[in-house]
JSON list of C-alpha atoms and ligand atoms in Angstrom, two decimals:
[
{"chain": "A", "resi": 1, "resn": "MET", "atom": "CA", "xyz": [0.77, -6.62, 28.73]},
{"chain": "A", "resi": 2, "resn": "LYS", "atom": "CA", "xyz": [-2.34, -5.29, 27.81]},
{"chain": "A", "resi": 3, "resn": "ASN", "atom": "CA", "xyz": [-3.57, -6.48, 24.00]},
{"chain": "A", "resi": 4, "resn": "VAL", "atom": "CA", "xyz": [-0.78, -8.98, 23.58]},
{"chain": "A", "resi": 5, "resn": "HIS", "atom": "CA", "xyz": [-1.63, -12.51, 23.51]},
{"chain": "A", "resi": 6, "resn": "VAL", "atom": "CA", "xyz": [1.04, -15.13, 23.52]},
{"chain": "A", "resi": 7, "resn": "LEU", "atom": "CA", "xyz": [-0.69, -18.35, 21.72]},
{"chain": "A", "resi": 8, "resn": "ASP", "atom": "CA", "xyz": [1.55, -21.12, 23.53]},
{"chain": "A", "resi": 9, "resn": "HIS", "atom": "CA", "xyz": [-0.81, -24.17, 22.10]},
{"chain": "A", "resi": 10, "resn": "PRO", "atom": "CA", "xyz": [1.63, -27.25, 22.17]},
{"chain": "A", "resi": 11, "resn": "LEU", "atom": "CA", "xyz": [0.81, -27.90, 18.39]},
{"chain": "A", "resi": 12, "resn": "ILE", "atom": "CA", "xyz": [2.13, -24.43, 17.58]},
{"chain": "A", "resi": 13, "resn": "GLN", "atom": "CA", "xyz": [5.20, -24.66, 20.22]},
{"chain": "A", "resi": 14, "resn": "HIS", "atom": "CA", "xyz": [6.20, -27.99, 18.58]},
{"chain": "A", "resi": 15, "resn": "LYS", "atom": "CA", "xyz": [6.25, -26.69, 15.04]},
{"chain": "A", "resi": 16, "resn": "LEU", "atom": "CA", "xyz": [7.91, -23.44, 16.22]},
{"chain": "A", "resi": 17, "resn": "ALA", "atom": "CA", "xyz": [10.88, -25.70, 17.81]},
{"chain": "A", "resi": 18, "resn": "ILE", "atom": "CA", "xyz": [11.39, -27.05, 14.04]},
{"chain": "A", "resi": 19, "resn": "ILE", "atom": "CA", "xyz": [11.57, -23.64, 12.40]},
{"chain": "A", "resi": 20, "resn": "ARG", "atom": "CA", "xyz": [13.94, -22.67, 14.69]},
{"chain": "A", "resi": 21, "resn": "LYS", "atom": "CA", "xyz": [16.42, -25.34, 13.68]},
{"chain": "A", "resi": 22, "resn": "THR", "atom": "CA", "xyz": [19.53, -24.60, 12.01]},
{"chain": "A", "resi": 23, "resn": "THR", "atom": "CA", "xyz": [19.14, -27.86, 10.12]},
{"chain": "A", "resi": 24, "resn": "THR", "atom": "CA", "xyz": [15.26, -27.31, 8.92]},
{"chain": "A", "resi": 25, "resn": "GLY", "atom": "CA", "xyz": [15.42, -27.35, 4.96]},
{"chain": "A", "resi": 26, "resn": "VAL", "atom": "CA", "xyz": [13.26, -24.59, 3.03]},
{"chain": "A", "resi": 27, "resn": "LYS", "atom": "CA", "xyz": [10.76, -26.77, 2.12]},
{"chain": "A", "resi": 28, "resn": "GLU", "atom": "CA", "xyz": [9.85, -27.91, 5.56]},
{"chain": "A", "resi": 29, "resn": "PHE", "atom": "CA", "xyz": [10.31, -24.30, 6.72]},
{"chain": "A", "resi": 30, "resn": "ARG", "atom": "CA", "xyz": [8.11, -22.92, 4.39]},
{"chain": "A", "resi": 31, "resn": "GLU", "atom": "CA", "xyz": [5.47, -25.38, 4.72]},
{"chain": "A", "resi": 32, "resn": "ILE", "atom": "CA", "xyz": [5.78, -25.20, 9.05]},
{"chain": "A", "resi": 33, "resn": "VAL", "atom": "CA", "xyz": [5.63, -21.51, 8.98]},
{"chain": "A", "resi": 34, "resn": "SER", "atom": "CA", "xyz": [2.36, -21.81, 6.99]},
{"chain": "A", "resi": 35, "resn": "GLU", "atom": "CA", "xyz": [0.94, -24.28, 9.44]},
{"chain": "A", "resi": 36, "resn": "ILE", "atom": "CA", "xyz": [1.76, -21.79, 12.23]},
{"chain": "A", "resi": 37, "resn": "ALA", "atom": "CA", "xyz": [-0.46, -19.08, 10.52]},
{"chain": "A", "resi": 38, "resn": "MET", "atom": "CA", "xyz": [-3.24, -21.20, 10.15]},
{"chain": "A", "resi": 39, "resn": "LEU", "atom": "CA", "xyz": [-3.16, -22.16, 13.98]},
{"chain": "A", "resi": 40, "resn": "MET", "atom": "CA", "xyz": [-2.35, -18.49, 14.89]},
{"chain": "A", "resi": 41, "resn": "CYS", "atom": "CA", "xyz": [-5.20, -17.39, 12.76]},
{"chain": "A", "resi": 42, "resn": "TYR", "atom": "CA", "xyz": [-7.74, -19.90, 14.15]},
{"chain": "A", "resi": 43, "resn": "ASP", "atom": "CA", "xyz": [-7.00, -18.47, 17.88]},
{"chain": "A", "resi": 44, "resn": "ALA", "atom": "CA", "xyz": [-6.65, -14.70, 16.78]},
{"chain": "A", "resi": 45, "resn": "THR", "atom": "CA", "xyz": [-10.07, -14.71, 15.26]},
{"chain": "A", "resi": 46, "resn": "ARG", "atom": "CA", "xyz": [-11.94, -16.59, 18.21]},
{"chain": "A", "resi": 47, "resn": "ASP", "atom": "CA", "xyz": [-13.46, -12.56, 19.03]},
{"chain": "A", "resi": 48, "resn": "LEU", "atom": "CA", "xyz": [-14.98, -12.22, 15.64]},
{"chain": "A", "resi": 49, "resn": "GLN", "atom": "CA", "xyz": [-18.59, -11.56, 15.68]},
{"chain": "A", "resi": 50, "resn": "THR", "atom": "CA", "xyz": [-21.22, -14.19, 14.34]},
{"chain": "A", "resi": 51, "resn": "ARG", "atom": "CA", "xyz": [-25.30, -13.56, 14.13]},
{"chain": "A", "resi": 52, "resn": "THR", "atom": "CA", "xyz": [-27.84, -16.22, 14.44]},
{"chain": "A", "resi": 53, "resn": "LYS", "atom": "CA", "xyz": [-29.94, -17.41, 11.44]},
{"chain": "A", "resi": 54, "resn": "THR", "atom": "CA", "xyz": [-31.97, -20.49, 11.03]},
{"chain": "A", "resi": 55, "resn": "ILE", "atom": "CA", "xyz": [-31.38, -23.06, 8.29]},
{"chain": "A", "resi": 56, "resn": "GLU", "atom": "CA", "xyz": [-32.75, -26.67, 7.80]},
{"chain": "A", "resi": 57, "resn": "THR", "atom": "CA", "xyz": [-30.79, -29.47, 8.58]},
{"chain": "A", "resi": 58, "resn": "PRO", "atom": "CA", "xyz": [-32.04, -32.84, 6.95]},
{"chain": "A", "resi": 59, "resn": "VAL", "atom": "CA", "xyz": [-33.73, -33.39, 10.11]},
{"chain": "A", "resi": 60, "resn": "ALA", "atom": "CA", "xyz": [-35.51, -30.38, 11.23]},
{"chain": "A", "resi": 61, "resn": "LYS", "atom": "CA", "xyz": [-34.98, -26.49, 11.47]},
{"chain": "A", "resi": 62, "resn": "ALA", "atom": "CA", "xyz": [-31.40, -25.47, 13.36]},
{"chain": "A", "resi": 63, "resn": "LYS", "atom": "CA", "xyz": [-30.01, -22.05, 14.50]},
{"chain": "A", "resi": 64, "resn": "VAL", "atom": "CA", "xyz": [-26.89, -21.98, 13.78]},
{"chain": "A", "resi": 65, "resn": "LYS", "atom": "CA", "xyz": [-23.95, -18.76, 13.79]},
{"chain": "A", "resi": 66, "resn": "VAL", "atom": "CA", "xyz": [-22.51, -17.72, 10.66]},
{"chain": "A", "resi": 67, "resn": "LEU", "atom": "CA", "xyz": [-20.21, -14.77, 10.44]},
{"chain": "A", "resi": 68, "resn": "ALA", "atom": "CA", "xyz": [-20.97, -11.19, 10.72]},
{"chain": "A", "resi": 69, "resn": "GLY", "atom": "CA", "xyz": [-19.44, -8.07, 11.08]},
{"chain": "A", "resi": 70, "resn": "LYS", "atom": "CA", "xyz": [-16.62, -6.57, 9.04]},
{"chain": "A", "resi": 71, "resn": "LYS", "atom": "CA", "xyz": [-14.87, -8.28, 6.58]},
{"chain": "A", "resi": 72, "resn": "LEU", "atom": "CA", "xyz": [-11.41, -8.91, 6.73]},
{"chain": "A", "resi": 73, "resn": "ALA", "atom": "CA", "xyz": [-8.17, -8.25, 5.13]},
{"chain": "A", "resi": 74, "resn": "ILE", "atom": "CA", "xyz": [-4.87, -9.94, 5.50]},
{"chain": "A", "resi": 75, "resn": "VAL", "atom": "CA", "xyz": [-1.56, -7.55, 5.05]},
{"chain": "A", "resi": 76, "resn": "PRO", "atom": "CA", "xyz": [1.64, -9.41, 4.77]},
{"chain": "A", "resi": 77, "resn": "ILE", "atom": "CA", "xyz": [5.01, -7.15, 5.19]},
{"chain": "A", "resi": 78, "resn": "LEU", "atom": "CA", "xyz": [6.95, -8.41, 2.35]},
{"chain": "A", "resi": 79, "resn": "ARG", "atom": "CA", "xyz": [8.92, -10.71, 2.24]},
{"chain": "A", "resi": 80, "resn": "ALA", "atom": "CA", "xyz": [8.43, -13.05, 5.18]},
{"chain": "A", "resi": 81, "resn": "GLY", "atom": "CA", "xyz": [5.35, -12.40, 5.44]},
{"chain": "A", "resi": 82, "resn": "LEU", "atom": "CA", "xyz": [4.12, -13.67, 2.15]},
{"chain": "A", "resi": 83, "resn": "GLY", "atom": "CA", "xyz": [5.14, -17.08, 4.14]},
{"chain": "A", "resi": 84, "resn": "MET", "atom": "CA", "xyz": [1.77, -16.75, 6.50]},
{"chain": "A", "resi": 85, "resn": "VAL", "atom": "CA", "xyz": [-0.61, -15.80, 3.97]},
{"chain": "A", "resi": 86, "resn": "ASP", "atom": "CA", "xyz": [-1.49, -19.33, 2.51]},
{"chain": "A", "resi": 87, "resn": "GLY", "atom": "CA", "xyz": [-1.97, -20.65, 6.11]},
{"chain": "A", "resi": 88, "resn": "MET", "atom": "CA", "xyz": [-4.41, -17.47, 6.69]},
{"chain": "A", "resi": 89, "resn": "LEU", "atom": "CA", "xyz": [-6.45, -17.74, 3.70]},
{"chain": "A", "resi": 90, "resn": "SER", "atom": "CA", "xyz": [-7.12, -21.71, 4.33]},
{"chain": "A", "resi": 91, "resn": "LEU", "atom": "CA", "xyz": [-8.96, -20.42, 7.52]},
{"chain": "A", "resi": 92, "resn": "ILE", "atom": "CA", "xyz": [-10.56, -17.18, 5.90]},
{"chain": "A", "resi": 93, "resn": "PRO", "atom": "CA", "xyz": [-10.43, -17.87, 2.07]},
{"chain": "A", "resi": 94, "resn": "SER", "atom": "CA", "xyz": [-12.22, -14.91, 1.13]},
{"chain": "A", "resi": 95, "resn": "ALA", "atom": "CA", "xyz": [-10.46, -12.24, 2.94]},
{"chain": "A", "resi": 96, "resn": "LYS", "atom": "CA", "xyz": [-8.75, -9.95, 0.58]},
{"chain": "A", "resi": 97, "resn": "VAL", "atom": "CA", "xyz": [-5.14, -9.73, 0.62]},
{"chain": "A", "resi": 98, "resn": "GLY", "atom": "CA", "xyz": [-2.99, -6.52, 0.57]},
{"chain": "A", "resi": 99, "resn": "HIS", "atom": "CA", "xyz": [0.64, -6.02, 0.30]},
{"chain": "A", "resi": 100, "resn": "ILE", "atom": "CA", "xyz": [3.16, -3.56, 2.45]},
{"chain": "A", "resi": 101, "resn": "GLY", "atom": "CA", "xyz": [6.73, -3.92, 1.20]},
{"chain": "A", "resi": 102, "resn": "LEU", "atom": "CA", "xyz": [9.48, -2.95, 4.22]},
{"chain": "A", "resi": 103, "resn": "TYR", "atom": "CA", "xyz": [13.27, -3.85, 4.58]},
{"chain": "A", "resi": 104, "resn": "ARG", "atom": "CA", "xyz": [15.19, -2.63, 7.35]},
{"chain": "A", "resi": 105, "resn": "ASP", "atom": "CA", "xyz": [17.93, -0.59, 6.49]},
{"chain": "A", "resi": 106, "resn": "PRO", "atom": "CA", "xyz": [21.22, -2.74, 7.16]},
{"chain": "A", "resi": 107, "resn": "VAL", "atom": "CA", "xyz": [22.86, -0.39, 9.18]},
{"chain": "A", "resi": 108, "resn": "THR", "atom": "CA", "xyz": [20.33, 1.63, 10.36]},
{"chain": "A", "resi": 109, "resn": "HIS", "atom": "CA", "xyz": [17.97, -0.97, 10.93]},
{"chain": "A", "resi": 110, "resn": "GLU", "atom": "CA", "xyz": [14.95, 1.50, 10.45]},
{"chain": "A", "resi": 111, "resn": "PRO", "atom": "CA", "xyz": [12.14, 0.28, 7.85]},
{"chain": "A", "resi": 112, "resn": "ILE", "atom": "CA", "xyz": [12.31, 1.51, 4.41]},
{"chain": "A", "resi": 113, "resn": "GLU", "atom": "CA", "xyz": [8.78, 1.55, 2.04]},
{"chain": "A", "resi": 114, "resn": "TYR", "atom": "CA", "xyz": [9.23, 0.18, -1.30]},
{"chain": "A", "resi": 115, "resn": "TYR", "atom": "CA", "xyz": [5.99, -1.42, -1.87]},
{"chain": "A", "resi": 116, "resn": "CYS", "atom": "CA", "xyz": [1.96, -0.74, -0.92]},
{"chain": "A", "resi": 117, "resn": "LYS", "atom": "CA", "xyz": [-0.87, -2.12, -2.54]},
{"chain": "A", "resi": 118, "resn": "LEU", "atom": "CA", "xyz": [-4.06, -2.32, -0.49]},
{"chain": "A", "resi": 119, "resn": "PRO", "atom": "CA", "xyz": [-7.90, -3.48, -1.36]},
{"chain": "A", "resi": 120, "resn": "GLU", "atom": "CA", "xyz": [-9.61, -0.34, -2.17]},
{"chain": "A", "resi": 121, "resn": "ASP", "atom": "CA", "xyz": [-12.20, -0.42, 0.92]},
{"chain": "A", "resi": 122, "resn": "ILE", "atom": "CA", "xyz": [-9.51, -1.45, 3.54]},
{"chain": "A", "resi": 123, "resn": "GLU", "atom": "CA", "xyz": [-10.70, 1.22, 5.50]},
{"chain": "A", "resi": 124, "resn": "ASN", "atom": "CA", "xyz": [-14.14, -0.90, 5.76]},
{"chain": "A", "resi": 125, "resn": "ARG", "atom": "CA", "xyz": [-12.22, -3.90, 6.99]},
{"chain": "A", "resi": 126, "resn": "ASP", "atom": "CA", "xyz": [-10.77, -6.00, 10.27]},
{"chain": "A", "resi": 127, "resn": "VAL", "atom": "CA", "xyz": [-7.40, -5.87, 8.98]},
{"chain": "A", "resi": 128, "resn": "ILE", "atom": "CA", "xyz": [-4.79, -8.74, 10.17]},
{"chain": "A", "resi": 129, "resn": "ILE", "atom": "CA", "xyz": [-0.83, -7.68, 9.51]},
{"chain": "A", "resi": 130, "resn": "VAL", "atom": "CA", "xyz": [1.13, -10.91, 9.44]},
{"chain": "A", "resi": 131, "resn": "ASP", "atom": "CA", "xyz": [4.99, -11.22, 9.58]},
{"chain": "A", "resi": 132, "resn": "PRO", "atom": "CA", "xyz": [7.22, -14.01, 11.16]},
{"chain": "A", "resi": 133, "resn": "MET", "atom": "CA", "xyz": [9.48, -11.59, 12.84]},
{"chain": "A", "resi": 134, "resn": "LEU", "atom": "CA", "xyz": [8.94, -8.85, 15.28]},
{"chain": "A", "resi": 135, "resn": "ALA", "atom": "CA", "xyz": [12.32, -7.56, 16.10]},
{"chain": "A", "resi": 136, "resn": "THR", "atom": "CA", "xyz": [12.99, -3.70, 16.98]},
{"chain": "A", "resi": 137, "resn": "GLY", "atom": "CA", "xyz": [9.06, -3.60, 15.95]},
{"chain": "A", "resi": 138, "resn": "GLY", "atom": "CA", "xyz": [10.03, -0.50, 13.46]},
{"chain": "A", "resi": 139, "resn": "SER", "atom": "CA", "xyz": [8.53, -2.31, 10.52]},
{"chain": "A", "resi": 140, "resn": "ALA", "atom": "CA", "xyz": [5.40, -3.55, 12.10]},
{"chain": "A", "resi": 141, "resn": "SER", "atom": "CA", "xyz": [4.81, -0.05, 13.79]},
{"chain": "A", "resi": 142, "resn": "ALA", "atom": "CA", "xyz": [5.48, 1.63, 10.17]},
{"chain": "A", "resi": 143, "resn": "ALA", "atom": "CA", "xyz": [2.71, -0.63, 8.90]},
{"chain": "A", "resi": 144, "resn": "VAL", "atom": "CA", "xyz": [-0.01, -0.14, 11.37]},
{"chain": "A", "resi": 145, "resn": "THR", "atom": "CA", "xyz": [0.68, 3.69, 11.10]},
{"chain": "A", "resi": 146, "resn": "PHE", "atom": "CA", "xyz": [0.56, 3.33, 7.05]},
{"chain": "A", "resi": 147, "resn": "LEU", "atom": "CA", "xyz": [-2.94, 1.37, 7.70]},
{"chain": "A", "resi": 148, "resn": "LYS", "atom": "CA", "xyz": [-4.26, 3.93, 10.16]},
{"chain": "A", "resi": 149, "resn": "LYS", "atom": "CA", "xyz": [-3.34, 7.05, 7.76]},
{"chain": "A", "resi": 150, "resn": "ARG", "atom": "CA", "xyz": [-5.74, 4.83, 5.06]},
{"chain": "A", "resi": 151, "resn": "GLY", "atom": "CA", "xyz": [-8.27, 5.09, 7.48]},
{"chain": "A", "resi": 152, "resn": "VAL", "atom": "CA", "xyz": [-8.07, 1.68, 9.31]},
{"chain": "A", "resi": 153, "resn": "THR", "atom": "CA", "xyz": [-9.32, 1.65, 12.64]},
{"chain": "A", "resi": 154, "resn": "SER", "atom": "CA", "xyz": [-9.44, -2.47, 13.54]},
{"chain": "A", "resi": 155, "resn": "ILE", "atom": "CA", "xyz": [-6.23, -3.94, 13.45]},
{"chain": "A", "resi": 156, "resn": "LYS", "atom": "CA", "xyz": [-4.14, -7.24, 14.99]},
{"chain": "A", "resi": 157, "resn": "VAL", "atom": "CA", "xyz": [-0.88, -8.05, 14.20]},
{"chain": "A", "resi": 158, "resn": "LEU", "atom": "CA", "xyz": [0.67, -11.56, 13.99]},
{"chain": "A", "resi": 159, "resn": "ASN", "atom": "CA", "xyz": [4.19, -12.46, 14.54]},
{"chain": "A", "resi": 160, "resn": "ILE", "atom": "CA", "xyz": [5.46, -16.03, 14.95]},
{"chain": "A", "resi": 161, "resn": "ILE", "atom": "CA", "xyz": [8.34, -14.65, 17.29]},
{"chain": "A", "resi": 162, "resn": "ALA", "atom": "CA", "xyz": [8.89, -11.46, 18.99]},
{"chain": "A", "resi": 163, "resn": "ALA", "atom": "CA", "xyz": [11.67, -9.46, 21.00]},
{"chain": "A", "resi": 164, "resn": "PRO", "atom": "CA", "xyz": [10.66, -7.94, 24.08]},
{"chain": "A", "resi": 165, "resn": "GLU", "atom": "CA", "xyz": [11.82, -4.63, 22.51]},
{"chain": "A", "resi": 166, "resn": "GLY", "atom": "CA", "xyz": [9.80, -5.06, 19.55]},
{"chain": "A", "resi": 167, "resn": "VAL", "atom": "CA", "xyz": [6.76, -5.53, 21.64]},
{"chain": "A", "resi": 168, "resn": "GLU", "atom": "CA", "xyz": [7.56, -2.62, 23.80]},
{"chain": "A", "resi": 169, "resn": "LYS", "atom": "CA", "xyz": [7.91, -0.27, 20.65]},
{"chain": "A", "resi": 170, "resn": "LEU", "atom": "CA", "xyz": [4.79, -1.55, 18.59]},
{"chain": "A", "resi": 171, "resn": "MET", "atom": "CA", "xyz": [2.61, -1.30, 21.75]},
{"chain": "A", "resi": 172, "resn": "SER", "atom": "CA", "xyz": [3.60, 1.90, 22.87]},
{"chain": "A", "resi": 173, "resn": "ASP", "atom": "CA", "xyz": [3.33, 3.67, 19.33]},
{"chain": "A", "resi": 174, "resn": "HIS", "atom": "CA", "xyz": [-0.39, 1.58, 18.93]},
{"chain": "A", "resi": 175, "resn": "PRO", "atom": "CA", "xyz": [-1.35, 0.78, 21.95]},
{"chain": "A", "resi": 176, "resn": "ASP", "atom": "CA", "xyz": [-5.03, 0.35, 20.31]},
{"chain": "A", "resi": 177, "resn": "ILE", "atom": "CA", "xyz": [-3.89, -3.09, 18.38]},
{"chain": "A", "resi": 178, "resn": "GLN", "atom": "CA", "xyz": [-3.82, -6.20, 19.35]},
{"chain": "A", "resi": 179, "resn": "LEU", "atom": "CA", "xyz": [-0.74, -8.03, 18.90]},
{"chain": "A", "resi": 180, "resn": "TYR", "atom": "CA", "xyz": [-0.33, -11.90, 18.79]},
{"chain": "A", "resi": 181, "resn": "VAL", "atom": "CA", "xyz": [2.74, -13.77, 19.28]},
{"chain": "A", "resi": 182, "resn": "ALA", "atom": "CA", "xyz": [3.75, -17.91, 19.25]},
{"chain": "A", "resi": 183, "resn": "ALA", "atom": "CA", "xyz": [7.08, -16.94, 21.45]},
{"chain": "A", "resi": 184, "resn": "LEU", "atom": "CA", "xyz": [8.37, -14.06, 23.48]},
{"chain": "A", "resi": 185, "resn": "ASP", "atom": "CA", "xyz": [12.29, -14.43, 22.98]},
{"chain": "A", "resi": 186, "resn": "GLU", "atom": "CA", "xyz": [15.13, -13.16, 25.04]},
{"chain": "A", "resi": 187, "resn": "LYS", "atom": "CA", "xyz": [16.45, -10.30, 23.30]},
{"chain": "A", "resi": 188, "resn": "LEU", "atom": "CA", "xyz": [18.06, -8.69, 20.12]},
{"chain": "A", "resi": 189, "resn": "ASN", "atom": "CA", "xyz": [21.70, -9.38, 19.61]},
{"chain": "A", "resi": 190, "resn": "GLU", "atom": "CA", "xyz": [23.84, -6.41, 18.10]},
{"chain": "A", "resi": 191, "resn": "ASN", "atom": "CA", "xyz": [22.74, -6.76, 14.57]},
{"chain": "A", "resi": 192, "resn": "LYS", "atom": "CA", "xyz": [19.18, -6.41, 15.72]},
{"chain": "A", "resi": 193, "resn": "TYR", "atom": "CA", "xyz": [18.30, -10.17, 15.54]},
{"chain": "A", "resi": 194, "resn": "ILE", "atom": "CA", "xyz": [16.10, -12.06, 17.46]},
{"chain": "A", "resi": 195, "resn": "VAL", "atom": "CA", "xyz": [18.20, -14.44, 20.31]},
{"chain": "A", "resi": 196, "resn": "PRO", "atom": "CA", "xyz": [17.57, -17.26, 19.93]},
{"chain": "A", "resi": 197, "resn": "GLY", "atom": "CA", "xyz": [14.87, -16.74, 17.09]},
{"chain": "A", "resi": 198, "resn": "LEU", "atom": "CA", "xyz": [15.24, -18.29, 13.84]},
{"chain": "A", "resi": 199, "resn": "GLY", "atom": "CA", "xyz": [17.42, -16.23, 11.82]},
{"chain": "A", "resi": 200, "resn": "ASP", "atom": "CA", "xyz": [16.20, -14.52, 8.81]},
{"chain": "A", "resi": 201, "resn": "ALA", "atom": "CA", "xyz": [12.75, -15.37, 8.14]},
{"chain": "A", "resi": 202, "resn": "GLY", "atom": "CA", "xyz": [12.62, -14.28, 4.67]},
{"chain": "A", "resi": 203, "resn": "ASP", "atom": "CA", "xyz": [16.13, -16.12, 3.57]},
{"chain": "A", "resi": 204, "resn": "ARG", "atom": "CA", "xyz": [14.93, -18.96, 5.12]},
{"chain": "A", "resi": 205, "resn": "ILE", "atom": "CA", "xyz": [11.66, -18.91, 3.26]},
{"chain": "A", "resi": 206, "resn": "PHE", "atom": "CA", "xyz": [12.53, -17.91, -0.21]},
{"chain": "A", "resi": 207, "resn": "GLY", "atom": "CA", "xyz": [16.33, -19.68, 0.14]},
{"chain": "A", "resi": 208, "resn": "THR", "atom": "CA", "xyz": [18.23, -16.71, -0.73]},
{"chain": "A", "resi": 209, "resn": "LYS", "atom": "CA", "xyz": [21.36, -17.37, 1.52]},
{"chain": "B", "resi": 1, "resn": "LIG", "atom": "C1", "xyz": [12.79, -8.80, 8.43]},
{"chain": "B", "resi": 1, "resn": "LIG", "atom": "C2", "xyz": [11.01, -9.34, 9.08]},
{"chain": "B", "resi": 1, "resn": "LIG", "atom": "C3", "xyz": [10.46, -8.09, 9.65]},
{"chain": "B", "resi": 1, "resn": "LIG", "atom": "C4", "xyz": [11.43, -7.18, 10.30]},
{"chain": "B", "resi": 1, "resn": "LIG", "atom": "C5", "xyz": [11.29, -7.55, 11.44]},
{"chain": "B", "resi": 1, "resn": "LIG", "atom": "O1", "xyz": [12.46, -8.24, 7.37]},
{"chain": "B", "resi": 1, "resn": "LIG", "atom": "O2", "xyz": [10.29, -10.27, 8.18]},
{"chain": "B", "resi": 1, "resn": "LIG", "atom": "O3", "xyz": [9.89, -7.87, 8.38]},
{"chain": "B", "resi": 1, "resn": "LIG", "atom": "O4", "xyz": [12.55, -7.58, 9.74]},
{"chain": "B", "resi": 1, "resn": "LIG", "atom": "O5", "xyz": [12.64, -6.48, 12.25]},
{"chain": "B", "resi": 1, "resn": "LIG", "atom": "P1", "xyz": [11.94, -5.07, 13.04]},
{"chain": "B", "resi": 1, "resn": "LIG", "atom": "O6", "xyz": [11.09, -5.41, 14.01]},
{"chain": "B", "resi": 1, "resn": "LIG", "atom": "O7", "xyz": [13.46, -4.86, 13.47]},
{"chain": "B", "resi": 1, "resn": "LIG", "atom": "O8", "xyz": [11.37, -3.96, 11.92]},
{"chain": "B", "resi": 1, "resn": "LIG", "atom": "P2", "xyz": [13.40, -7.57, 6.64]},
{"chain": "B", "resi": 1, "resn": "LIG", "atom": "O9", "xyz": [13.76, -6.50, 6.75]},
{"chain": "B", "resi": 1, "resn": "LIG", "atom": "O10", "xyz": [14.69, -8.65, 6.83]},
{"chain": "B", "resi": 1, "resn": "LIG", "atom": "O11", "xyz": [13.01, -8.11, 5.06]},
{"chain": "B", "resi": 1, "resn": "LIG", "atom": "P3", "xyz": [12.47, -9.15, 4.41]},
{"chain": "B", "resi": 1, "resn": "LIG", "atom": "O12", "xyz": [11.62, -10.10, 4.71]},
{"chain": "B", "resi": 1, "resn": "LIG", "atom": "O13", "xyz": [12.69, -8.75, 2.67]},
{"chain": "B", "resi": 1, "resn": "LIG", "atom": "O14", "xyz": [13.82, -10.55, 4.20]},
{"chain": "B", "resi": 2, "resn": "LIG", "atom": "N1", "xyz": [14.45, -10.11, 10.99]},
{"chain": "B", "resi": 2, "resn": "LIG", "atom": "C1", "xyz": [14.46, -11.48, 10.81]},
{"chain": "B", "resi": 2, "resn": "LIG", "atom": "O1", "xyz": [14.64, -12.25, 9.81]},
{"chain": "B", "resi": 2, "resn": "LIG", "atom": "N2", "xyz": [15.15, -12.04, 11.96]},
{"chain": "B", "resi": 2, "resn": "LIG", "atom": "C2", "xyz": [15.75, -11.43, 13.16]},
{"chain": "B", "resi": 2, "resn": "LIG", "atom": "O2", "xyz": [15.69, -12.12, 14.28]},
{"chain": "B", "resi": 2, "resn": "LIG", "atom": "C3", "xyz": [15.11, -10.16, 12.84]},
{"chain": "B", "resi": 2, "resn": "LIG", "atom": "C4", "xyz": [14.82, -9.53, 12.12]}
]
């Protein structure tokens, strides 16, 4: 599908296998989510603009490339998205971070917003939304709509695991965004959990169950 990128690098896939396992504990789960976020960040930023400038090495003048273009903002969807922020910031340390709090209503599975704090100049930034799970797509789509209402025009979404239903919804609601996933799973179950997935990402990152 156009604008959907599956990041099937062997290191990402190996780490993903570890976090899918029921027996992986909270410490390792958290660390690996962060590592996967860093690897996904590396791939998802390969189209960032650069400009050439001249510097001096100890030996000679050299033409080098440095980042140009719009500044970046990372926007995790609370809670589980928080687990990806440090990994993203390890590669883009000067990015600003905004937060959007959404939870899925346990009965309707619709996203409910409960918090939002974004950088003041968010409309001038390239925004990368992060959340480990794209299930029905309701949360990610709502977050993108929210950012567009704030004037943001350049949006990427990074999810570790996606269900086909979520990809379909997100990309039909917002065909102009770029979506990066590490795995496209089989389906959603009757509780709208991703199959095989990894369970509840928020609970596994924060140890709440
Ligand atoms: C999870 C996940 C996503 C959302 C995905 O969050 O982190 O935000 O579900 O589901 P969707 O694609 O069907 O909207 P959850 O609602 O469990 O909240 P939490 O992060 O606070 O646990
Ligand atoms: N949220 C999760 O944390 N896991 C799923 O499988 C679906 C939604």
